[in-house]
Amino acid sequence: MSAGAPPPAAGRRRRHGRRHRTLPVAALLGLAALTATACGASEPESLFADGKVSVGAKNDQPGTGVVHTYKFSGFDITVSQQILKSVGAEPDFGIVPSEDRAAVLTENKKDLVAATFSITVDRMKELDFAGPYASTYQGIMVRSKDHRIRKPEDLFGKRVCTWPGTTSVTTLEGPQYERIAVYERPDASSCIKDLKDTKVADAVSTDQMILYGFTQENPGLKVVPDLTYGSANHYGIAMKKGHRQDCLKLRDALRDYVSSNSWSHDFSTSLWSIPRADPTWETDYKPRVESIDALSCRDRPRT
């Protein structure tokens, strides 16, 4: 039974002077059964109880989530470490592909996912999110020496690579983009290879924040400035439904983190290419506390 809940009916006693009202045995048994059901429906043990939390993360996105010499790094990783430290827990990172981010939570393979996972209305029905910890629009990345693509219509007839399980795929399926030859590869690394090595792709499309991270390890690639698609994507730390109190603890820790100087320091350290390219980067990528309140630990966004 959760703390702060009103006492069950079986525990209440109404006084009338010195007289006490007694209930039949059958009624008492029924109340006891209701009480047991209510307590059985309470939240399971906290995910942070033993101080160690399994976290699904990306391994092929420089700047946000990448693995080098068996060590995870990137902004997703730093945010997870900072937020979990505030609730007395330590992350144990493991690789999760984009298309499996929800499944590893619902199938209890991971406690949390911090993998540039966008908070959407549909995903909020299945999962709880603490976030956003960053926001970004979808963009376009091309080869550095390719100057053909500057505005949306320049992509007409061009081959644009994306990968499964991302909001990028859904956005470019819209009727206004039907003249773009969008195709999917298994993962981000495959799209990068198509663009850089084989030149099968004319461009790669996903969130701008992720694309800028790719350019940090691929100097032959560049993000097309001021060319974005769709609405803003808001990244959150996801968990399976049923741990609302844990989610609220992460939300509160995230509020404090975003309101401090640590967010800007950690973002610019992990994604140094963004401040170099965008003088208003904090306004563009840093979430507002109001957004965190509106999207965290809810079954639908607060309007």
XYZ file of N, CA, C and O in Angstrom, residues 10-178:
676
model
N -11.671 -0.889 6.375
C -11.713 -1.819 7.502
C -11.038 -1.244 8.725
O -11.290 -1.687 9.840
N -10.149 -0.254 8.523
C -9.408 0.289 9.652
C -10.081 1.495 10.297
O -9.638 2.010 11.298
N -11.181 2.001 9.686
C -11.867 3.146 10.241
C -12.907 2.718 11.262
O -13.563 1.689 11.090
N -13.101 3.526 12.306
C -14.110 3.200 13.316
C -14.853 4.471 13.669
O -14.240 5.469 14.049
N -16.151 4.456 13.479
C -16.964 5.629 13.777
C -17.470 5.533 15.209
O -18.030 4.513 15.625
N -17.280 6.591 15.990
C -17.666 6.581 17.394
C -18.997 7.305 17.592
O -19.242 8.346 17.001
N -19.885 6.742 18.453
C -21.140 7.368 18.867
C -21.170 7.274 20.380
O -21.733 6.344 20.968
N -20.563 8.232 21.072
C -20.450 8.146 22.525
C -19.645 6.940 22.899
O -18.541 6.734 22.422
N -20.207 6.063 23.763
C -19.505 4.867 24.201
C -19.892 3.649 23.374
O -19.408 2.558 23.610
N -20.843 3.823 22.450
C -21.321 2.664 21.687
C -20.446 2.452 20.455
O -19.959 3.390 19.847
N -20.267 1.217 20.048
C -19.482 0.850 18.855
C -20.366 0.085 17.895
O -21.114 -0.803 18.317
N -20.271 0.457 16.627
C -21.037 -0.292 15.630
C -20.237 -1.507 15.206
O -19.083 -1.395 14.820
N -20.807 -2.683 15.233
C -20.139 -3.904 14.819
C -20.629 -4.317 13.449
O -21.768 -4.033 13.064
N -19.782 -4.965 12.689
C -20.125 -5.434 11.349
C -20.188 -6.949 11.309
O -19.443 -7.622 12.030
N -21.054 -7.486 10.467
C -21.120 -8.947 10.325
C -19.780 -9.497 9.857
O -18.992 -8.811 9.199
N -19.522 -10.764 10.177
C -18.267 -11.412 9.794
C -18.065 -11.374 8.286
O -16.971 -11.111 7.788
N -19.134 -11.605 7.523
C -19.018 -11.622 6.056
C -18.551 -10.275 5.527
O -17.723 -10.180 4.626
N -19.091 -9.178 6.131
C -18.681 -7.844 5.698
C -17.223 -7.582 6.014
O -16.483 -6.997 5.219
N -16.776 -8.023 7.200
C -15.373 -7.843 7.576
C -14.445 -8.589 6.632
O -13.391 -8.096 6.241
N -14.849 -9.822 6.251
C -14.030 -10.610 5.323
C -13.940 -9.920 3.964
O -12.889 -9.895 3.324
N -15.073 -9.330 3.534
C -15.064 -8.643 2.243
C -14.163 -7.431 2.258
O -13.413 -7.173 1.329
N -14.207 -6.670 3.369
C -13.335 -5.506 3.484
C -11.868 -5.901 3.529
O -11.012 -5.238 2.968
N -11.593 -6.995 4.217
C -10.209 -7.480 4.289
C -9.687 -7.847 2.905
O -8.535 -7.597 2.561
N -10.576 -8.463 2.099
C -10.162 -8.846 0.743
C -9.863 -7.616 -0.098
O -8.896 -7.573 -0.861
N -10.711 -6.552 0.049
C -10.461 -5.323 -0.702
C -9.149 -4.682 -0.290
O -8.392 -4.178 -1.113
N -8.876 -4.710 1.028
C -7.627 -4.147 1.531
C -6.424 -4.879 0.963
O -5.444 -4.283 0.530
N -6.480 -6.200 0.935
C -5.371 -7.002 0.402
C -5.146 -6.710 -1.063
O -4.017 -6.605 -1.545
N -6.272 -6.530 -1.812
C -6.148 -6.222 -3.238
C -5.474 -4.882 -3.457
O -4.602 -4.726 -4.305
N -5.883 -3.886 -2.634
C -5.294 -2.558 -2.783
C -3.803 -2.581 -2.498
O -3.006 -1.983 -3.210
N -3.391 -3.292 -1.451
C -1.976 -3.363 -1.122
C -1.198 -4.133 -2.177
O -0.077 -3.810 -2.495
N -1.829 -5.180 -2.751
C -1.164 -5.975 -3.779
C -0.946 -5.195 -5.056
O -0.084 -5.512 -5.851
N -1.776 -4.119 -5.247
C -1.666 -3.326 -6.465
C -0.648 -2.200 -6.327
O -0.472 -1.415 -7.234
N 0.023 -2.087 -5.188
C 0.991 -1.032 -4.973
C 2.228 -1.273 -5.833
O 2.414 -2.351 -6.383
N 3.079 -0.239 -5.927
C 4.245 -0.329 -6.792
C 5.222 -1.393 -6.317
O 5.355 -1.636 -5.125
N 5.923 -2.026 -7.258
C 6.960 -2.988 -6.873
C 8.138 -2.271 -6.233
O 8.164 -1.046 -6.140
N 9.116 -3.037 -5.830
C 10.305 -2.463 -5.203
C 10.961 -1.446 -6.125
O 10.966 -1.592 -7.343
N 11.511 -0.410 -5.552
C 12.155 0.643 -6.329
C 13.269 0.088 -7.212
O 14.013 -0.814 -6.811
N 13.382 0.643 -8.401
C 14.462 0.260 -9.308
C 15.824 0.627 -8.729
O 16.846 0.076 -9.125
N 15.838 1.562 -7.778
C 17.085 2.057 -7.221
C 17.443 1.382 -5.898
O 18.401 1.782 -5.243
N 16.679 0.364 -5.511
C 16.803 -0.220 -4.172
C 18.204 -0.748 -3.877
O 18.721 -0.571 -2.775
N 18.824 -1.411 -4.855
C 20.136 -2.002 -4.585
C 21.294 -1.131 -5.089
O 22.455 -1.544 -5.076
N 20.967 0.090 -5.535
C 22.006 1.029 -5.937
C 22.583 0.816 -7.319
O 23.478 1.550 -7.742
N 22.079 -0.162 -8.076
C 22.583 -0.455 -9.421
C 21.397 -0.526 -10.380
O 20.404 -1.197 -10.081
N 21.477 0.157 -11.510
C 20.373 0.211 -12.455
C 20.885 -0.129 -13.856
O 21.872 0.449 -14.315
N 20.227 -1.065 -14.531
C 20.615 -1.402 -15.905
C 19.997 -0.380 -16.864
O 18.803 -0.097 -16.805
N 20.834 0.167 -17.742
C 20.407 1.245 -18.634
C 20.750 0.892 -20.076
O 21.917 0.646 -20.395
N 19.748 0.873 -20.942
C 19.982 0.658 -22.360
C 20.458 1.940 -23.015
O 19.881 3.016 -22.800
N 21.520 1.858 -23.814
C 22.102 3.041 -24.449
C 22.553 2.700 -25.864
O 22.687 1.528 -26.222
N 22.793 3.732 -26.663
C 23.297 3.535 -28.015
C 24.823 3.353 -27.979
O 25.500 3.847 -27.077
N 25.345 2.668 -28.984
C 26.790 2.443 -29.055
C 27.404 2.966 -30.347
O 28.609 2.854 -30.559
N 26.561 3.560 -31.218
C 27.066 3.973 -32.535
C 26.728 5.421 -32.864
O 26.653 5.793 -34.030
N 26.513 6.248 -31.822
C 26.174 7.650 -32.039
C 27.164 8.554 -31.297
O 26.953 8.927 -30.139
N 28.261 8.926 -31.934
C 29.233 9.810 -31.279
C 28.560 11.085 -30.773
O 27.696 11.657 -31.444
N 28.959 11.509 -29.583
C 28.392 12.726 -29.016
C 27.184 12.484 -28.149
O 26.945 13.197 -27.175
N 26.382 11.456 -28.467
C 25.194 11.153 -27.665
C 25.335 9.811 -26.957
O 25.103 9.714 -25.750
N 25.718 8.764 -27.678
C 25.926 7.466 -27.068
C 26.794 6.594 -27.957
O 26.378 6.178 -29.041
N 28.025 6.335 -27.510
C 28.975 5.574 -28.321
C 29.866 4.750 -27.401
O 30.026 5.080 -26.215
N 30.432 3.670 -27.942
C 31.341 2.820 -27.179
C 32.703 2.810 -27.853
O 32.815 2.488 -29.039
N 33.728 3.173 -27.096
C 35.116 3.082 -27.543
C 35.905 2.344 -26.466
O 35.847 2.724 -25.294
N 36.633 1.318 -26.888
C 37.425 0.484 -25.969
C 36.593 0.089 -24.743
O 37.002 0.260 -23.598
N 35.391 -0.417 -25.040
C 34.482 -0.978 -24.028
C 33.940 0.062 -23.050
O 33.359 -0.296 -22.026
N 34.070 1.343 -23.358
C 33.590 2.385 -22.459
C 32.534 3.236 -23.168
O 32.744 3.715 -24.274
N 31.391 3.432 -22.486
C 30.324 4.272 -23.018
C 30.636 5.742 -22.764
O 31.155 6.111 -21.712
N 30.284 6.587 -23.729
C 30.427 8.030 -23.551
C 29.378 8.731 -24.394
O 28.732 8.134 -25.258
N 29.210 10.040 -24.148
C 28.216 10.820 -24.867
C 27.251 11.493 -23.904
O 27.234 11.202 -22.702
N 26.425 12.386 -24.431
C 25.545 13.169 -23.570
C 24.498 12.295 -22.886
O 24.172 12.516 -21.713
N 23.931 11.304 -23.586
C 22.985 10.385 -22.939
C 23.618 9.731 -21.714
O 22.964 9.571 -20.670
N 24.856 9.357 -21.859
C 25.562 8.649 -20.786
C 25.791 9.587 -19.606
O 25.539 9.229 -18.444
N 26.263 10.794 -19.891
C 26.531 11.762 -18.828
C 25.254 12.141 -18.080
O 25.244 12.217 -16.842
N 24.169 12.385 -18.821
C 22.894 12.715 -18.175
C 22.451 11.588 -17.244
O 22.053 11.830 -16.098
N 22.543 10.356 -17.722
C 22.139 9.205 -16.894
C 22.964 9.137 -15.619
O 22.429 8.906 -14.517
N 24.256 9.310 -15.752
C 25.137 9.252 -14.583
C 24.798 10.343 -13.575
O 24.719 10.095 -12.365
N 24.577 11.555 -14.066
C 24.294 12.679 -13.189
C 22.957 12.505 -12.472
O 22.846 12.733 -11.252
N 21.925 12.116 -13.217
C 20.587 11.996 -12.641
C 20.510 10.828 -11.668
O 19.938 10.940 -10.580
N 21.084 9.705 -12.024
C 21.038 8.538 -11.139
C 21.863 8.763 -9.874
O 21.504 8.281 -8.799
N 22.939 9.496 -9.993
C 23.733 9.822 -8.800
C 22.886 10.586 -7.790
O 22.996 10.384 -6.574
N 21.987 11.428 -8.289
C 21.130 12.224 -7.409
C 20.122 11.370 -6.646
O 19.637 11.787 -5.597
N 19.797 10.183 -7.171
C 18.837 9.309 -6.476
C 19.543 8.125 -5.807
O 18.900 7.160 -5.404
N 20.872 8.206 -5.734
C 21.630 7.184 -5.018
C 21.836 5.891 -5.763
O 21.936 4.821 -5.156
N 21.916 5.966 -7.093
C 22.099 4.751 -7.892
C 23.202 4.955 -8.924
O 23.575 6.082 -9.260
N 23.693 3.842 -9.445
C 24.770 3.853 -10.439
C 24.318 3.096 -11.674
O 23.762 2.002 -11.576
N 24.521 3.655 -12.890
C 24.073 2.971 -14.105
C 25.010 1.853 -14.543
O 26.232 1.968 -14.427
N 24.417 0.788 -15.039
C 25.147 -0.305 -15.676
C 24.683 -0.331 -17.124
O 23.593 -0.821 -17.429
N 25.483 0.236 -18.041
C 25.049 0.440 -19.412
C 25.163 -0.830 -20.253
O 26.086 -1.632 -20.092
N 24.205 -0.963 -21.164
C 24.208 -2.051 -22.133
C 23.664 -1.534 -23.453
O 22.878 -0.577 -23.484
N 24.068 -2.136 -24.556
C 23.695 -1.664 -25.885
C 22.252 -2.025 -26.207
O 21.805 -3.157 -25.958
N 21.516 -1.070 -26.801
C 20.152 -1.341 -27.260
C 19.958 -0.679 -28.630
O 20.209 0.510 -28.790
N 19.541 -1.439 -29.657
C 19.249 -0.850 -30.964
C 18.000 0.027 -30.881
O 17.160 -0.153 -29.987
N 17.852 0.952 -31.812
C 16.714 1.876 -31.795
C 15.384 1.147 -31.768
O 14.474 1.502 -31.003
N 15.234 0.096 -32.587
C 13.948 -0.579 -32.696
C 13.594 -1.420 -31.470
O 12.446 -1.857 -31.313
N 14.563 -1.647 -30.572
C 14.310 -2.477 -29.387
C 14.176 -1.673 -28.096
O 14.062 -2.247 -27.012
N 14.182 -0.352 -28.185
C 14.218 0.460 -26.973
C 13.002 0.236 -26.081
O 13.131 0.154 -24.850
N 11.822 0.135 -26.656
C 10.623 -0.112 -25.843
C 10.595 -1.552 -25.347
O 10.254 -1.819 -24.184
N 10.950 -2.493 -26.205
C 10.850 -3.910 -25.865
C 11.750 -4.305 -24.697
O 11.348 -5.115 -23.842
N 12.950 -3.751 -24.608
C 13.844 -4.149 -23.508
C 13.289 -3.706 -22.158
O 13.633 -4.280 -21.122
N 12.414 -2.712 -22.167
C 11.770 -2.275 -20.923
C 10.549 -3.126 -20.599
O 10.416 -3.624 -19.484
N 9.669 -3.295 -21.572
C 8.444 -4.055 -21.317
C 8.726 -5.533 -21.063
O 7.942 -6.208 -20.392
N 9.848 -6.033 -21.570
C 10.233 -7.429 -21.339
C 11.206 -7.576 -20.174
O 11.791 -8.642 -19.966
N 11.381 -6.492 -19.411
C 12.205 -6.483 -18.183
C 13.670 -6.856 -18.425
O 14.322 -7.435 -17.552
N 14.184 -6.492 -19.595
C 15.594 -6.736 -19.875
C 16.471 -5.565 -19.434
O 17.672 -5.733 -19.218
N 15.869 -4.389 -19.326
C 16.558 -3.200 -18.830
C 15.621 -2.452 -17.883
O 14.396 -2.516 -18.017
N 16.219 -1.744 -16.923
C 15.422 -0.912 -16.012
C 15.072 0.420 -16.654
O 13.956 0.921 -16.496
N 16.037 0.997 -17.348
C 15.870 2.301 -17.982
C 16.439 2.263 -19.397
O 17.280 1.410 -19.713
N 16.014 3.197 -20.221
C 16.625 3.410 -21.537
C 16.930 4.899 -21.674
O 16.053 5.745 -21.481
N 18.188 5.210 -21.978
C 18.621 6.582 -22.265
C 19.382 6.527 -23.579
O 20.597 6.341 -23.608
N 18.656 6.644 -24.682
C 19.236 6.392 -25.996
C 18.591 7.293 -27.042
O 17.988 6.814 -27.998
N 18.721 8.608 -26.856
C 18.054 9.590 -27.721
C 16.640 9.105 -28.068
O 16.243 9.065 -29.233
N 15.886 8.751 -27.026
C 14.552 8.169 -27.150
C 13.528 9.295 -27.059
O 13.311 9.871 -25.997
N 12.880 9.616 -28.168
C 11.944 10.730 -28.212
C 10.646 10.396 -27.475
O 10.093 9.299 -27.621
N 10.166 11.355 -26.698
C 8.894 11.206 -25.990
C 7.772 11.527 -26.971
O 7.685 12.637 -27.485
N 6.909 10.547 -27.253
C 5.760 10.762 -28.129
C 4.492 10.363 -27.401
O 4.524 9.641 -26.400
N 3.360 10.813 -27.918
C 2.066 10.488 -27.309
C 1.861 8.982 -27.268
O 1.422 8.424 -26.254
N 2.179 8.291 -28.356
C 1.994 6.833 -28.403
C 2.918 6.123 -27.413
O 2.512 5.176 -26.739
N 4.168 6.550 -27.324
C 5.108 5.911 -26.406
C 4.732 6.153 -24.945
O 4.968 5.304 -24.085
N 4.123 7.315 -24.646
C 3.714 7.614 -23.280
C 2.593 6.689 -22.793
O 2.410 6.524 -21.590
N 1.862 6.101 -23.706
C 0.813 5.161 -23.321
C 1.398 3.852 -22.790
O 0.783 3.160 -21.985
N 2.602 3.522 -23.247
C 3.238 2.249 -22.904
C 4.339 2.398 -21.871
O 4.578 1.485 -21.064
N 5.019 3.553 -21.867
C 6.186 3.758 -21.012
C 6.063 5.066 -20.239
O 5.306 5.957 -20.620
N 6.822 5.180 -19.165
C 6.975 6.449 -18.460
C 8.313 7.069 -18.855
O 9.306 6.352 -19.030
N 8.335 8.394 -18.973
C 9.553 9.120 -19.322
C 9.847 10.180 -18.279
O 8.932 10.829 -17.771
N 11.120 10.360 -17.977
C 11.586 11.534 -17.246
C 12.317 12.394 -18.269
O 13.366 12.012 -18.783
N 11.744 13.534 -18.580
C 12.351 14.356 -19.606
C 11.424 15.469 -20.062
O 10.318 15.616 -19.531
N 11.898 16.265 -21.014
C 13.105 16.034 -21.814
C 14.379 16.540 -21.145
O 14.349 17.470 -20.359
N 15.491 15.886 -21.517
C 16.800 16.383 -21.105
C 17.502 17.092 -22.262
O 18.552 17.705 -22.072
N 16.892 17.031 -23.454
C 17.361 17.785 -24.622
C 16.262 17.747 -25.678
O 15.440 16.818 -25.699
N 16.243 18.752 -26.538
C 15.254 18.820 -27.617
C 15.959 19.178 -28.927
O 16.940 19.930 -28.929
N 15.453 18.645 -30.041
C 16.094 18.864 -31.328
C 15.113 18.599 -32.459
O 14.154 17.846 -32.298
N 15.355 19.208 -33.596
C 14.557 18.949 -34.795
C 15.287 17.950 -35.693
O 16.490 17.738 -35.561
N 14.545 17.343 -36.612
C 15.150 16.431 -37.581
C 15.875 17.224 -38.662
O 15.379 18.254 -39.123
N 17.054 16.748 -39.043
C 17.846 17.461 -40.035
C 18.416 16.563 -41.113
O 18.030 15.394 -41.249
N 19.349 17.109 -41.851
C 19.959 16.433 -42.995
C 21.479 16.540 -42.911
O 22.033 17.614 -42.642
N 22.166 15.426 -43.172
C 23.629 15.405 -43.234
C 24.062 14.935 -44.619
O 23.488 13.986 -45.168
N 25.074 15.604 -45.168
C 25.580 15.281 -46.505
C 27.101 15.232 -46.459
O 27.716 15.531 -45.434
N 27.707 14.887 -47.575
C 29.167 14.936 -47.670
C 29.631 16.397 -47.683
O 28.957 17.269 -48.245
N 30.762 16.653 -47.066
C 31.230 18.031 -46.876
C 31.374 18.799 -48.181
O 31.148 20.015 -48.236
N 31.753 18.111 -49.252
C 31.986 18.782 -50.526
C 30.744 18.825 -51.418
O 30.811 19.302 -52.561
N 29.621 18.315 -50.892
C 28.375 18.310 -51.660
C 27.580 19.576 -51.318
O 27.119 19.752 -50.188
N 27.427 20.461 -52.303
C 26.728 21.727 -52.080
C 25.387 21.771 -52.811
O 24.801 22.849 -52.980
N 24.869 20.609 -53.190
C 23.620 20.573 -53.947
C 22.390 20.786 -53.075
O 21.346 21.231 -53.563
N 22.486 20.438 -51.805
C 21.301 20.447 -50.938
C 21.398 21.610 -49.953
O 22.229 21.611 -49.038
N 20.522 22.587 -50.155
C 20.495 23.769 -49.287
C 19.096 24.055 -48.739
O 18.948 24.677 -47.689
N 18.064 23.613 -49.483
C 16.681 23.881 -49.104
C 15.866 22.602 -49.332
O 16.323 21.665 -50.001
N 14.650 22.501 -48.766
C 13.873 21.252 -48.806
C 13.696 20.658 -50.198
O 13.872 19.447 -50.391
N 13.382 21.492 -51.193
C 13.122 20.938 -52.525
C 14.383 20.390 -53.193
O 14.285 19.621 -54.180
N 15.549 20.718 -52.682
C 16.787 20.172 -53.238
C 16.913 18.675 -52.985
O 17.747 18.007 -53.606
N 16.105 18.152 -52.060
C 16.143 16.717 -51.762
C 15.255 15.894 -52.697
O 15.319 14.667 -52.680
N 14.443 16.551 -53.502
C 13.561 15.811 -54.403
C 14.402 14.954 -55.354
O 15.335 15.442 -56.002
N 14.080 13.669 -55.406
C 14.805 12.739 -56.265
C 16.089 12.213 -55.664
O 16.752 11.354 -56.252
N 16.460 12.697 -54.483
C 17.696 12.248 -53.824
C 17.405 11.064 -52.914
O 16.312 10.903 -52.372
N 18.425 10.201 -52.751
C 18.307 9.034 -51.874
C 18.736 9.420 -50.453
O 19.880 9.827 -50.235
N 17.798 9.269 -49.513
C 18.026 9.667 -48.124
C 17.914 8.439 -47.228
O 16.900 7.749 -47.226
N 18.953 8.173 -46.468
C 19.022 6.972 -45.640
C 18.545 7.252 -44.212
O 18.909 8.268 -43.605
N 17.737 6.341 -43.671
C 17.331 6.355 -42.269
C 17.409 4.924 -41.754
O 17.742 3.999 -42.508
N 17.058 4.722 -40.469
C 17.091 3.366 -39.909
C 15.861 3.116 -39.056
O 15.203 4.062 -38.607
N 15.502 1.858 -38.810
C 14.238 1.518 -38.142
C 14.167 1.997 -36.700
O 15.182 2.212 -36.038
N 12.926 2.147 -36.227
C 12.692 2.458 -34.825
C 12.860 3.907 -34.465
O 12.872 4.258 -33.287
N 12.988 4.802 -35.450
C 13.202 6.221 -35.180
C 11.999 7.031 -35.653
O 11.268 6.629 -36.558
N 11.820 8.206 -35.066
C 10.758 9.104 -35.521
C 11.097 9.688 -36.896
O 10.210 10.163 -37.594
N 12.364 9.627 -37.278
C 12.780 10.167 -38.578
C 12.084 9.451 -39.729
O 11.687 10.074 -40.722
N 11.945 8.154 -39.611
C 11.283 7.362 -40.647
C 9.844 7.834 -40.812
O 9.359 8.069 -41.923
N 9.132 7.990 -39.699
C 7.733 8.392 -39.735
C 7.561 9.774 -40.340
O 6.657 10.003 -41.157
N 8.428 10.697 -39.970
C 8.316 12.071 -40.474
C 8.432 12.120 -41.992
O 7.630 12.769 -42.668
N 9.406 11.411 -42.538
C 9.645 11.479 -43.981
C 8.670 10.621 -44.792
O 8.736 10.599 -46.011
N 7.758 9.926 -44.104
C 6.703 9.191 -44.807
C 5.522 10.086 -45.162
O 4.588 9.663 -45.821
N 5.544 11.334 -44.701
C 4.453 12.269 -44.973
C 4.321 12.556 -46.458
O 5.292 12.490 -47.219
N 3.101 12.870 -46.914
C 2.863 13.106 -48.355
C 3.685 14.237 -48.945
O 4.014 14.222 -50.134
N 4.046 15.225 -48.124
C 4.829 16.349 -48.636
C 6.259 15.960 -48.973
O 6.980 16.718 -49.617
N 6.655 14.751 -48.551
C 8.020 14.300 -48.815
C 8.068 13.104 -49.772
O 9.079 12.436 -49.897
N 6.980 12.875 -50.488
C 6.908 11.678 -51.337
C 7.886 11.717 -52.502
O 8.213 10.674 -53.086
